[in-house]
PDB file of C-alpha atoms and ligand atoms in Angstrom:
ATOM      1  CA  MET A  14     -13.583  -1.119  27.077  1.00  0.00           C
ATOM      2  CA  ILE A  15     -10.898  -2.087  24.570  1.00  0.00           C
ATOM      3  CA  ARG A  16     -11.090  -1.357  20.866  1.00  0.00           C
ATOM      4  CA  ARG A  17      -8.874  -3.437  18.630  1.00  0.00           C
ATOM      5  CA  ALA A  18      -8.208  -2.435  15.015  1.00  0.00           C
ATOM      6  CA  SER A  19      -6.726  -4.924  12.560  1.00  0.00           C
ATOM      7  CA  ILE A  20      -5.321  -3.385   9.363  1.00  0.00           C
ATOM      8  CA  PRO A  21      -3.634  -5.229   6.452  1.00  0.00           C
ATOM      9  CA  GLY A  22      -0.565  -4.271   4.454  1.00  0.00           C
ATOM     10  CA  ARG A  23      -1.012  -2.851   0.943  1.00  0.00           C
ATOM     11  CA  ILE A  24       0.167  -4.515  -2.245  1.00  0.00           C
ATOM     12  CA  ASN A  25      -0.073  -2.493  -5.420  1.00  0.00           C
ATOM     13  CA  ILE A  26       0.035  -4.569  -8.613  1.00  0.00           C
ATOM     14  CA  LEU A  27       0.001  -1.631 -11.047  1.00  0.00           C
ATOM     15  CA  GLY A  28      -0.831   2.066 -10.839  1.00  0.00           C
ATOM     16  CA  GLU A  29       2.053   3.616  -8.901  1.00  0.00           C
ATOM     17  CA  HIS A  30       2.267   7.371  -8.317  1.00  0.00           C
ATOM     18  CA  THR A  31      -1.154   7.844  -9.901  1.00  0.00           C
ATOM     19  CA  ASP A  32      -3.357   8.354  -6.840  1.00  0.00           C
ATOM     20  CA  TYR A  33      -2.606  12.032  -6.177  1.00  0.00           C
ATOM     21  CA  ALA A  34      -2.925  12.700  -9.928  1.00  0.00           C
ATOM     22  CA  GLY A  35      -6.468  11.325 -10.301  1.00  0.00           C
ATOM     23  CA  GLY A  36      -5.309   8.111 -11.995  1.00  0.00           C
ATOM     24  CA  CYS A  37      -6.085   4.509 -11.119  1.00  0.00           C
ATOM     25  CA  SER A  38      -4.504   1.508  -9.381  1.00  0.00           C
ATOM     26  CA  LEU A  39      -4.998  -2.223  -9.049  1.00  0.00           C
ATOM     27  CA  ALA A  40      -4.193  -3.211  -5.473  1.00  0.00           C
ATOM     28  CA  PHE A  41      -4.987  -5.713  -2.737  1.00  0.00           C
ATOM     29  CA  ALA A  42      -4.662  -6.167   1.020  1.00  0.00           C
ATOM     30  CA  SER A  43      -1.847  -8.513   2.070  1.00  0.00           C
ATOM     31  CA  GLN A  44      -1.792 -11.136   4.804  1.00  0.00           C
ATOM     32  CA  HIS A  45       0.443  -8.859   6.913  1.00  0.00           C
ATOM     33  CA  ARG A  46      -1.426  -7.042   9.710  1.00  0.00           C
ATOM     34  CA  LEU A  47      -1.017  -4.173  12.117  1.00  0.00           C
ATOM     35  CA  ILE A  48      -3.013  -4.518  15.341  1.00  0.00           C
ATOM     36  CA  LEU A  49      -3.706  -1.442  17.462  1.00  0.00           C
ATOM     37  CA  GLU A  50      -5.308  -2.034  20.824  1.00  0.00           C
ATOM     38  CA  ALA A  51      -6.777   0.980  22.647  1.00  0.00           C
ATOM     39  CA  GLU A  52      -7.855   0.478  26.233  1.00  0.00           C
ATOM     40  CA  PHE A  53     -10.053   3.369  27.324  1.00  0.00           C
ATOM     41  CA  ILE A  54      -9.046   4.663  30.765  1.00  0.00           C
ATOM     42  CA  GLU A  55      -9.880   7.544  33.163  1.00  0.00           C
ATOM     43  CA  SER A  56      -7.091   9.941  32.258  1.00  0.00           C
ATOM     44  CA  GLY A  57      -3.899  10.327  30.216  1.00  0.00           C
ATOM     45  CA  VAL A  58      -2.740   8.884  26.912  1.00  0.00           C
ATOM     46  CA  PHE A  59       0.014   6.273  27.097  1.00  0.00           C
ATOM     47  CA  GLY A  60       1.950   4.615  24.300  1.00  0.00           C
ATOM     48  CA  GLU A  61       4.794   5.127  21.875  1.00  0.00           C
ATOM     49  CA  GLU A  62       5.421   8.817  21.072  1.00  0.00           C
ATOM     50  CA  THR A  63       4.221   8.848  17.437  1.00  0.00           C
ATOM     51  CA  VAL A  64       1.177   6.761  18.309  1.00  0.00           C
ATOM     52  CA  VAL A  65       0.248   9.209  21.082  1.00  0.00           C
ATOM     53  CA  ALA A  66       0.736  12.187  18.720  1.00  0.00           C
ATOM     54  CA  LEU A  67      -1.549  10.594  16.105  1.00  0.00           C
ATOM     55  CA  TRP A  68      -4.134   9.706  18.756  1.00  0.00           C
ATOM     56  CA  SER A  69      -4.210  13.282  20.084  1.00  0.00           C
ATOM     57  CA  GLU A  70      -4.530  14.788  16.596  1.00  0.00           C
ATOM     58  CA  ALA A  71      -7.420  12.393  15.906  1.00  0.00           C
ATOM     59  CA  GLY A  72      -9.177  13.635  19.059  1.00  0.00           C
ATOM     60  CA  GLY A  73      -8.918  10.318  20.911  1.00  0.00           C
ATOM     61  CA  PRO A  74     -10.018  10.060  24.588  1.00  0.00           C
ATOM     62  CA  PRO A  75      -7.725   8.932  27.459  1.00  0.00           C
ATOM     63  CA  ALA A  76      -6.328   5.538  26.535  1.00  0.00           C
ATOM     64  CA  ARG A  77      -3.486   3.051  26.800  1.00  0.00           C
ATOM     65  CA  LEU A  78      -2.276   2.297  23.253  1.00  0.00           C
ATOM     66  CA  ASN A  79      -0.423  -0.781  22.143  1.00  0.00           C
ATOM     67  CA  VAL A  80       0.707  -1.553  18.585  1.00  0.00           C
ATOM     68  CA  SER A  81       1.961  -4.836  17.169  1.00  0.00           C
ATOM     69  CA  SER A  82       2.625  -5.335  13.489  1.00  0.00           C
ATOM     70  CA  ASN A  83       4.243  -7.612  10.960  1.00  0.00           C
ATOM     71  CA  ILE A  84       3.934  -5.058   8.130  1.00  0.00           C
ATOM     72  CA  PRO A  85       7.560  -4.261   7.296  1.00  0.00           C
ATOM     73  CA  ILE A  86       8.332  -0.622   8.155  1.00  0.00           C
ATOM     74  CA  GLY A  87       9.715   1.748   5.519  1.00  0.00           C
ATOM     75  CA  LYS A  88       9.451  -0.907   2.798  1.00  0.00           C
ATOM     76  CA  GLY A  89       6.709   0.452   0.527  1.00  0.00           C
ATOM     77  CA  MET A  90       3.933  -1.538   2.211  1.00  0.00           C
ATOM     78  CA  SER A  91       2.304   1.438   3.908  1.00  0.00           C
ATOM     79  CA  SER A  92       2.984   0.616   7.533  1.00  0.00           C
ATOM     80  CA  SER A  93       2.330   4.279   8.387  1.00  0.00           C
ATOM     81  CA  ALA A  94      -1.037   4.360   6.580  1.00  0.00           C
ATOM     82  CA  ALA A  95      -1.968   1.181   8.485  1.00  0.00           C
ATOM     83  CA  LEU A  96      -1.077   2.861  11.775  1.00  0.00           C
ATOM     84  CA  CYS A  97      -3.083   6.000  10.927  1.00  0.00           C
ATOM     85  CA  LEU A  98      -6.103   3.876   9.939  1.00  0.00           C
ATOM     86  CA  GLY A  99      -5.798   1.864  13.160  1.00  0.00           C
ATOM     87  CA  ILE A 100      -5.894   5.127  15.109  1.00  0.00           C
ATOM     88  CA  VAL A 101      -8.942   6.395  13.193  1.00  0.00           C
ATOM     89  CA  LEU A 102     -10.879   3.133  13.661  1.00  0.00           C
ATOM     90  CA  CYS A 103     -10.071   2.962  17.385  1.00  0.00           C
ATOM     91  CA  VAL A 104     -11.028   6.620  17.952  1.00  0.00           C
ATOM     92  CA  HIS A 105     -14.248   6.561  15.926  1.00  0.00           C
ATOM     93  CA  GLY A 106     -15.375   2.920  16.112  1.00  0.00           C
ATOM     94  CA  ASP A 107     -18.026   2.231  13.498  1.00  0.00           C
ATOM     95  CA  SER A 108     -19.256   5.824  13.342  1.00  0.00           C
ATOM     96  CA  LEU A 109     -17.212   6.763  10.241  1.00  0.00           C
ATOM     97  CA  ASP A 110     -17.876   5.062   6.926  1.00  0.00           C
ATOM     98  CA  ARG A 111     -14.926   3.416   5.183  1.00  0.00           C
ATOM     99  CA  GLN A 112     -14.167   6.269   2.846  1.00  0.00           C
ATOM    100  CA  ASP A 113     -14.325   8.916   5.579  1.00  0.00           C
ATOM    101  CA  ALA A 114     -11.987   6.746   7.653  1.00  0.00           C
ATOM    102  CA  CYS A 115      -9.558   6.682   4.687  1.00  0.00           C
ATOM    103  CA  LYS A 116      -9.659  10.467   4.343  1.00  0.00           C
ATOM    104  CA  GLU A 117      -9.171  11.045   8.069  1.00  0.00           C
ATOM    105  CA  ALA A 118      -6.206   8.633   8.104  1.00  0.00           C
ATOM    106  CA  GLN A 119      -4.728  10.487   5.127  1.00  0.00           C
ATOM    107  CA  ARG A 120      -5.156  13.791   6.994  1.00  0.00           C
ATOM    108  CA  LEU A 121      -3.286  12.371  10.011  1.00  0.00           C
ATOM    109  CA  GLU A 122      -0.466  11.202   7.771  1.00  0.00           C
ATOM    110  CA  HIS A 123      -0.185  14.671   6.213  1.00  0.00           C
ATOM    111  CA  VAL A 124      -0.397  16.602   9.482  1.00  0.00           C
ATOM    112  CA  VAL A 125       1.469  14.418  11.978  1.00  0.00           C
ATOM    113  CA  LEU A 126       3.870  12.361   9.856  1.00  0.00           C
ATOM    114  CA  GLY A 127       4.462  15.018   7.198  1.00  0.00           C
ATOM    115  CA  THR A 128       3.939  12.666   4.236  1.00  0.00           C
ATOM    116  CA  PRO A 129       1.899  14.270   1.413  1.00  0.00           C
ATOM    117  CA  CYS A 130       0.429  10.889   0.433  1.00  0.00           C
ATOM    118  CA  GLY A 131      -2.569  10.159  -1.797  1.00  0.00           C
ATOM    119  CA  LEU A 132      -5.337   7.693  -0.921  1.00  0.00           C
ATOM    120  CA  LEU A 133      -3.992   4.491  -2.480  1.00  0.00           C
ATOM    121  CA  ASP A 134      -2.834   2.833   0.720  1.00  0.00           C
ATOM    122  CA  GLN A 135      -5.870   3.651   2.832  1.00  0.00           C
ATOM    123  CA  MET A 136      -8.371   2.671   0.117  1.00  0.00           C
ATOM    124  CA  ALA A 137      -6.624  -0.617  -0.682  1.00  0.00           C
ATOM    125  CA  MET A 138      -6.600  -1.424   3.045  1.00  0.00           C
ATOM    126  CA  MET A 139     -10.248  -0.545   3.663  1.00  0.00           C
ATOM    127  CA  HIS A 140     -12.011  -1.665   0.463  1.00  0.00           C
ATOM    128  CA  SER A 141     -10.265  -4.971  -0.270  1.00  0.00           C
ATOM    129  CA  ILE A 142     -11.949  -8.339  -0.004  1.00  0.00           C
ATOM    130  CA  GLU A 143     -10.343 -11.739   0.567  1.00  0.00           C
ATOM    131  CA  GLU A 144      -9.244 -13.506  -2.629  1.00  0.00           C
ATOM    132  CA  CYS A 145      -9.900 -10.339  -4.655  1.00  0.00           C
ATOM    133  CA  CYS A 146      -8.112  -7.232  -5.734  1.00  0.00           C
ATOM    134  CA  THR A 147      -9.473  -3.729  -5.932  1.00  0.00           C
ATOM    135  CA  LEU A 148      -9.501  -1.419  -8.907  1.00  0.00           C
ATOM    136  CA  ILE A 149      -9.462   2.145  -7.609  1.00  0.00           C
ATOM    137  CA  ASP A 150     -10.294   5.160  -9.747  1.00  0.00           C
ATOM    138  CA  PHE A 151      -8.918   8.180  -7.938  1.00  0.00           C
ATOM    139  CA  SER A 152     -10.739  10.655 -10.177  1.00  0.00           C
ATOM    140  CA  SER A 153     -14.081   9.541  -8.701  1.00  0.00           C
ATOM    141  CA  LEU A 154     -12.850   7.549  -5.660  1.00  0.00           C
ATOM    142  CA  GLU A 155     -14.882   4.598  -6.942  1.00  0.00           C
ATOM    143  CA  THR A 156     -13.689   1.059  -6.320  1.00  0.00           C
ATOM    144  CA  SER A 157     -14.504  -2.212  -8.109  1.00  0.00           C
ATOM    145  CA  THR A 158     -13.755  -5.650  -6.782  1.00  0.00           C
ATOM    146  CA  ILE A 159     -11.986  -7.990  -9.208  1.00  0.00           C
ATOM    147  CA  PRO A 160     -11.560 -11.727  -8.460  1.00  0.00           C
ATOM    148  CA  TYR A 161      -7.881 -12.596  -8.002  1.00  0.00           C
ATOM    149  CA  PRO A 162      -7.007 -15.380 -10.473  1.00  0.00           C
ATOM    150  CA  ASN A 163      -5.386 -18.306  -8.661  1.00  0.00           C
ATOM    151  CA  THR A 164      -2.736 -18.360 -11.397  1.00  0.00           C
ATOM    152  CA  TRP A 165      -1.380 -15.003 -10.162  1.00  0.00           C
ATOM    153  CA  LYS A 166       1.622 -15.777  -7.984  1.00  0.00           C
ATOM    154  CA  PHE A 167       3.130 -12.665  -6.433  1.00  0.00           C
ATOM    155  CA  LYS A 168       6.108 -12.539  -4.100  1.00  0.00           C
ATOM    156  CA  LEU A 169       7.993  -9.715  -2.388  1.00  0.00           C
ATOM    157  CA  VAL A 170      11.741  -9.330  -2.438  1.00  0.00           C
ATOM    158  CA  ASP A 171      13.250  -6.809  -0.051  1.00  0.00           C
ATOM    159  CA  SER A 172      15.696  -4.530  -1.877  1.00  0.00           C
ATOM    160  CA  GLY A 173      17.381  -3.959   1.480  1.00  0.00           C
ATOM    161  CA  ILE A 174      17.257  -0.225   0.799  1.00  0.00           C
ATOM    162  CA  GLN A 175      15.373   1.646   3.507  1.00  0.00           C
ATOM    163  CA  ARG A 176      13.350   4.679   2.543  1.00  0.00           C
ATOM    164  CA  THR A 177      11.429   7.540   4.086  1.00  0.00           C
ATOM    165  CA  LEU A 178       8.783   9.471   2.222  1.00  0.00           C
ATOM    166  CA  ASN A 179       8.397  12.620   4.260  1.00  0.00           C
ATOM    167  CA  SER A 180      10.667  14.360   1.804  1.00  0.00           C
ATOM    168  CA  GLU A 181       9.993  16.377  -1.324  1.00  0.00           C
ATOM    169  CA  ASP A 182      11.215  13.417  -3.374  1.00  0.00           C
ATOM    170  CA  TYR A 183       7.936  11.547  -3.024  1.00  0.00           C
ATOM    171  CA  ARG A 184       6.031  13.789  -5.415  1.00  0.00           C
ATOM    172  CA  GLN A 185       8.990  13.736  -7.811  1.00  0.00           C
ATOM    173  CA  THR A 186      11.236  16.467  -8.991  1.00  0.00           C
ATOM    174  CA  THR A 187      10.930  15.446 -12.636  1.00  0.00           C
ATOM    175  CA  SER A 188       9.165  17.585 -15.273  1.00  0.00           C
ATOM    176  CA  GLU A 189       5.379  17.928 -15.447  1.00  0.00           C
ATOM    177  CA  VAL A 190       5.431  16.492 -18.961  1.00  0.00           C
ATOM    178  CA  LYS A 191       7.092  13.268 -17.776  1.00  0.00           C
ATOM    179  CA  LYS A 192       4.735  12.988 -14.792  1.00  0.00           C
ATOM    180  CA  LYS A 193       1.675  13.356 -17.037  1.00  0.00           C
ATOM    181  CA  LEU A 194       3.010  10.790 -19.487  1.00  0.00           C
ATOM    182  CA  HIS A 195       3.683   8.380 -16.618  1.00  0.00           C
ATOM    183  CA  VAL A 196       0.122   8.699 -15.259  1.00  0.00           C
ATOM    184  CA  ARG A 197      -1.449   8.310 -18.699  1.00  0.00           C
ATOM    185  CA  GLU A 198       0.567   5.192 -19.539  1.00  0.00           C
ATOM    186  CA  GLU A 199       0.189   3.752 -16.048  1.00  0.00           C
ATOM    187  CA  ASN A 200      -3.600   4.108 -16.243  1.00  0.00           C
ATOM    188  CA  ALA A 201      -3.558   2.260 -19.566  1.00  0.00           C
ATOM    189  CA  ARG A 202      -1.457  -0.533 -18.016  1.00  0.00           C
ATOM    190  CA  VAL A 203      -3.931  -0.913 -15.147  1.00  0.00           C
ATOM    191  CA  ARG A 204      -6.803  -1.352 -17.639  1.00  0.00           C
ATOM    192  CA  GLN A 205      -4.797  -3.770 -19.811  1.00  0.00           C
ATOM    193  CA  ALA A 206      -3.938  -5.878 -16.763  1.00  0.00           C
ATOM    194  CA  LEU A 207      -7.596  -6.776 -16.294  1.00  0.00           C
ATOM    195  CA  ASN A 208      -7.591  -8.789 -19.536  1.00  0.00           C
ATOM    196  CA  SER A 209      -4.011  -9.938 -19.786  1.00  0.00           C
ATOM    197  CA  THR A 210      -2.252 -13.277 -19.617  1.00  0.00           C
ATOM    198  CA  ASN A 211       0.256 -13.757 -16.804  1.00  0.00           C
ATOM    199  CA  GLU A 212       3.107 -13.169 -19.259  1.00  0.00           C
ATOM    200  CA  GLN A 213       1.532  -9.892 -20.395  1.00  0.00           C
ATOM    201  CA  LEU A 214       0.936  -8.830 -16.786  1.00  0.00           C
ATOM    202  CA  GLY A 215       4.605  -9.456 -16.012  1.00  0.00           C
ATOM    203  CA  GLU A 216       5.596  -7.343 -19.003  1.00  0.00           C
ATOM    204  CA  LEU A 217       3.296  -4.521 -17.811  1.00  0.00           C
ATOM    205  CA  MET A 218       5.022  -4.614 -14.407  1.00  0.00           C
ATOM    206  CA  ASN A 219       8.427  -4.334 -16.097  1.00  0.00           C
ATOM    207  CA  GLN A 220       7.156  -1.326 -18.053  1.00  0.00           C
ATOM    208  CA  THR A 221       5.906   0.263 -14.826  1.00  0.00           C
ATOM    209  CA  HIS A 222       9.344  -0.047 -13.303  1.00  0.00           C
ATOM    210  CA  GLU A 223      10.893   1.612 -16.315  1.00  0.00           C
ATOM    211  CA  SER A 224       8.395   4.450 -16.036  1.00  0.00           C
ATOM    212  CA  LEU A 225       9.091   4.879 -12.295  1.00  0.00           C
ATOM    213  CA  ARG A 226      12.771   5.092 -13.173  1.00  0.00           C
ATOM    214  CA  MET A 227      11.980   7.754 -15.766  1.00  0.00           C
ATOM    215  CA  ILE A 228      10.103   9.960 -13.270  1.00  0.00           C
ATOM    216  CA  GLY A 229      12.986   9.713 -10.838  1.00  0.00           C
ATOM    217  CA  VAL A 230      11.565   7.710  -7.919  1.00  0.00           C
ATOM    218  CA  SER A 231      13.882   4.703  -8.264  1.00  0.00           C
ATOM    219  CA  THR A 232      17.595   4.467  -7.554  1.00  0.00           C
ATOM    220  CA  PRO A 233      20.406   2.755  -9.509  1.00  0.00           C
ATOM    221  CA  GLU A 234      20.737   0.105  -6.755  1.00  0.00           C
ATOM    222  CA  VAL A 235      17.022  -0.720  -6.929  1.00  0.00           C
ATOM    223  CA  ASP A 236      17.147  -0.757 -10.748  1.00  0.00           C
ATOM    224  CA  SER A 237      19.936  -3.309 -10.752  1.00  0.00           C
ATOM    225  CA  ILE A 238      18.126  -5.611  -8.281  1.00  0.00           C
ATOM    226  CA  VAL A 239      14.918  -5.318 -10.360  1.00  0.00           C
ATOM    227  CA  LYS A 240      16.835  -6.055 -13.539  1.00  0.00           C
ATOM    228  CA  SER A 241      18.462  -9.162 -12.128  1.00  0.00           C
ATOM    229  CA  LEU A 242      15.082 -10.410 -10.857  1.00  0.00           C
ATOM    230  CA  GLN A 243      13.465  -9.749 -14.246  1.00  0.00           C
ATOM    231  CA  SER A 244      16.043 -11.929 -15.960  1.00  0.00           C
ATOM    232  CA  LYS A 245      15.663 -14.832 -13.529  1.00  0.00           C
ATOM    233  CA  GLU A 246      14.172 -18.076 -14.837  1.00  0.00           C
ATOM    234  CA  GLY A 247      10.484 -18.343 -13.897  1.00  0.00           C
ATOM    235  CA  VAL A 248      10.083 -14.618 -13.165  1.00  0.00           C
ATOM    236  CA  LEU A 249       7.408 -13.022 -15.379  1.00  0.00           C
ATOM    237  CA  GLY A 250       7.828  -9.451 -14.152  1.00  0.00           C
ATOM    238  CA  ALA A 251       9.295  -7.357 -11.342  1.00  0.00           C
ATOM    239  CA  ARG A 252       9.042  -3.759 -10.222  1.00  0.00           C
ATOM    240  CA  MET A 253       9.676  -1.524  -7.277  1.00  0.00           C
ATOM    241  CA  MET A 254       6.501  -1.082  -5.233  1.00  0.00           C
ATOM    242  CA  GLY A 255       5.227   1.939  -3.307  1.00  0.00           C
ATOM    243  CA  GLY A 256       6.502   5.485  -3.005  1.00  0.00           C
ATOM    244  CA  GLY A 257       9.998   4.772  -4.226  1.00  0.00           C
ATOM    245  CA  PHE A 258      13.730   4.920  -3.424  1.00  0.00           C
ATOM    246  CA  GLY A 259      13.919   1.363  -2.077  1.00  0.00           C
ATOM    247  CA  GLY A 260      11.687  -0.962  -0.117  1.00  0.00           C
ATOM    248  CA  MET A 261       9.975  -4.032  -1.528  1.00  0.00           C
ATOM    249  CA  ILE A 262      10.114  -5.295  -5.090  1.00  0.00           C
ATOM    250  CA  LEU A 263       6.945  -6.987  -6.287  1.00  0.00           C
ATOM    251  CA  VAL A 264       7.657 -10.075  -8.383  1.00  0.00           C
ATOM    252  CA  LEU A 265       5.236 -12.121 -10.503  1.00  0.00           C
ATOM    253  CA  VAL A 266       6.462 -15.707 -10.694  1.00  0.00           C
ATOM    254  CA  GLU A 267       5.405 -18.657 -12.843  1.00  0.00           C
ATOM    255  CA  ASN A 268       4.893 -20.896  -9.846  1.00  0.00           C
ATOM    256  CA  ASP A 269       5.615 -21.144  -6.136  1.00  0.00           C
ATOM    257  CA  SER A 270       8.928 -22.937  -6.612  1.00  0.00           C
ATOM    258  CA  VAL A 271      10.474 -19.777  -8.122  1.00  0.00           C
ATOM    259  CA  LEU A 272      12.231 -17.742  -5.372  1.00  0.00           C
ATOM    260  CA  PRO A 273      11.446 -20.557  -2.889  1.00  0.00           C
ATOM    261  CA  GLN A 274      12.599 -18.622   0.190  1.00  0.00           C
ATOM    262  CA  HIS A 275       9.863 -16.009  -0.360  1.00  0.00           C
ATOM    263  CA  PRO A 276       6.234 -16.809   0.577  1.00  0.00           C
ATOM    264  CA  LEU A 277       3.387 -16.201  -1.844  1.00  0.00           C
ATOM    265  CA  LEU A 278       1.228 -13.146  -1.196  1.00  0.00           C
ATOM    266  CA  VAL A 279      -2.366 -13.909  -0.262  1.00  0.00           C
ATOM    267  CA  PRO A 280      -5.140 -11.334  -0.866  1.00  0.00           C
ATOM    268  CA  SER A 281      -6.594 -10.751   2.549  1.00  0.00           C
ATOM    269  CA  LYS A 282      -9.530  -8.937   4.110  1.00  0.00           C
ATOM    270  CA  ALA A 283      -9.920  -5.221   4.735  1.00  0.00           C
ATOM    271  CA  GLY A 284      -9.238  -3.379   7.973  1.00  0.00           C
ATOM    272  CA  PHE A 285     -11.817  -3.857  10.733  1.00  0.00           C
ATOM    273  CA  ILE A 286     -12.494  -2.991  14.349  1.00  0.00           C
ATOM    274  CA  GLU A 287     -13.696  -5.094  17.289  1.00  0.00           C
ATOM    275  CA  GLU A 288     -14.818  -4.026  20.765  1.00  0.00           C
ATOM    276  CA  LEU A 289     -13.939  -6.119  23.815  1.00  0.00           C
ATOM    277  CA  PHE A 290     -15.516  -5.558  27.214  1.00  0.00           C
TER     278      PHE A 290
HETATM  279  C1  GLA B 310       2.997   5.903  -1.143  1.00  0.00           C
HETATM  280  C2  GLA B 310       1.847   6.853  -0.875  1.00  0.00           C
HETATM  281  C3  GLA B 310       0.641   6.533  -1.782  1.00  0.00           C
HETATM  282  C4  GLA B 310       1.052   6.419  -3.251  1.00  0.00           C
HETATM  283  C5  GLA B 310       2.296   5.545  -3.396  1.00  0.00           C
HETATM  284  C6  GLA B 310       2.834   5.572  -4.804  1.00  0.00           C
HETATM  285  O1  GLA B 310       2.650   4.601  -0.742  1.00  0.00           O
HETATM  286  O2  GLA B 310       1.453   6.768   0.482  1.00  0.00           O
HETATM  287  O3  GLA B 310      -0.356   7.509  -1.604  1.00  0.00           O
HETATM  288  O4  GLA B 310       1.245   7.692  -3.824  1.00  0.00           O
HETATM  289  O5  GLA B 310       3.333   5.937  -2.520  1.00  0.00           O
HETATM  290  O6  GLA B 310       1.956   4.949  -5.665  1.00  0.00           O
END
């Protein structure tokens, strides 16, 4: 038997560095996908080293493991959360509910990859619905599905700065006071976004970037790329996305002809598993 897991990338509109602090986020699943194929065999576990380590920690049976993915790696789109979720779905099939699958994938990321992540990535990947975004409240782990207005035009621009998050930096070295202020204001921005015009949404994204800079998860190089994008004609807002220190910049544009070399993001469906015999 072969199990095949298909997991999307994660786009976070607003609500960055709030998940592990019981805040909220507005996110969606992107059209990018990671596919993990697990062929169950008699003995042994074969595949790339990290994949085998994750599979063993998850208690997977003998298998041949093959990963293909177009989720950019180390770019703030949660390629590692997608891999961990793929492992969990292939090991457990349909026997875990979505939220338990998210928590198990988070555990694997903590234990095997050494990243002390929250649940944003996993929940956005497992609870999202096509043409919608997902409001996640991390204080209760409740999600609500919000229709994605067709006037929202998001694009990604690669800062070209590679990052890793298995460092202490991820949970910020800044003061507790600044962190608390960031989460409080970020939560307010998430709520405001639900009733805002596109111009206001862009402005909220700019404010988020400024706040990420204040808590010390951006870099001067990223700040200058964000700034130049923000001042570009037709750009309504831009901010660094994900854990920080580089990776993708999320840009809200007036229409598709702005930044023409970058494709529009399309809210896609959640992670799922299929069995092939
Ligand atoms: C990474 C982590 C998430 C979240 C974001 C920042 O993607 O994996 O849990 O904390 O950073 O919002």
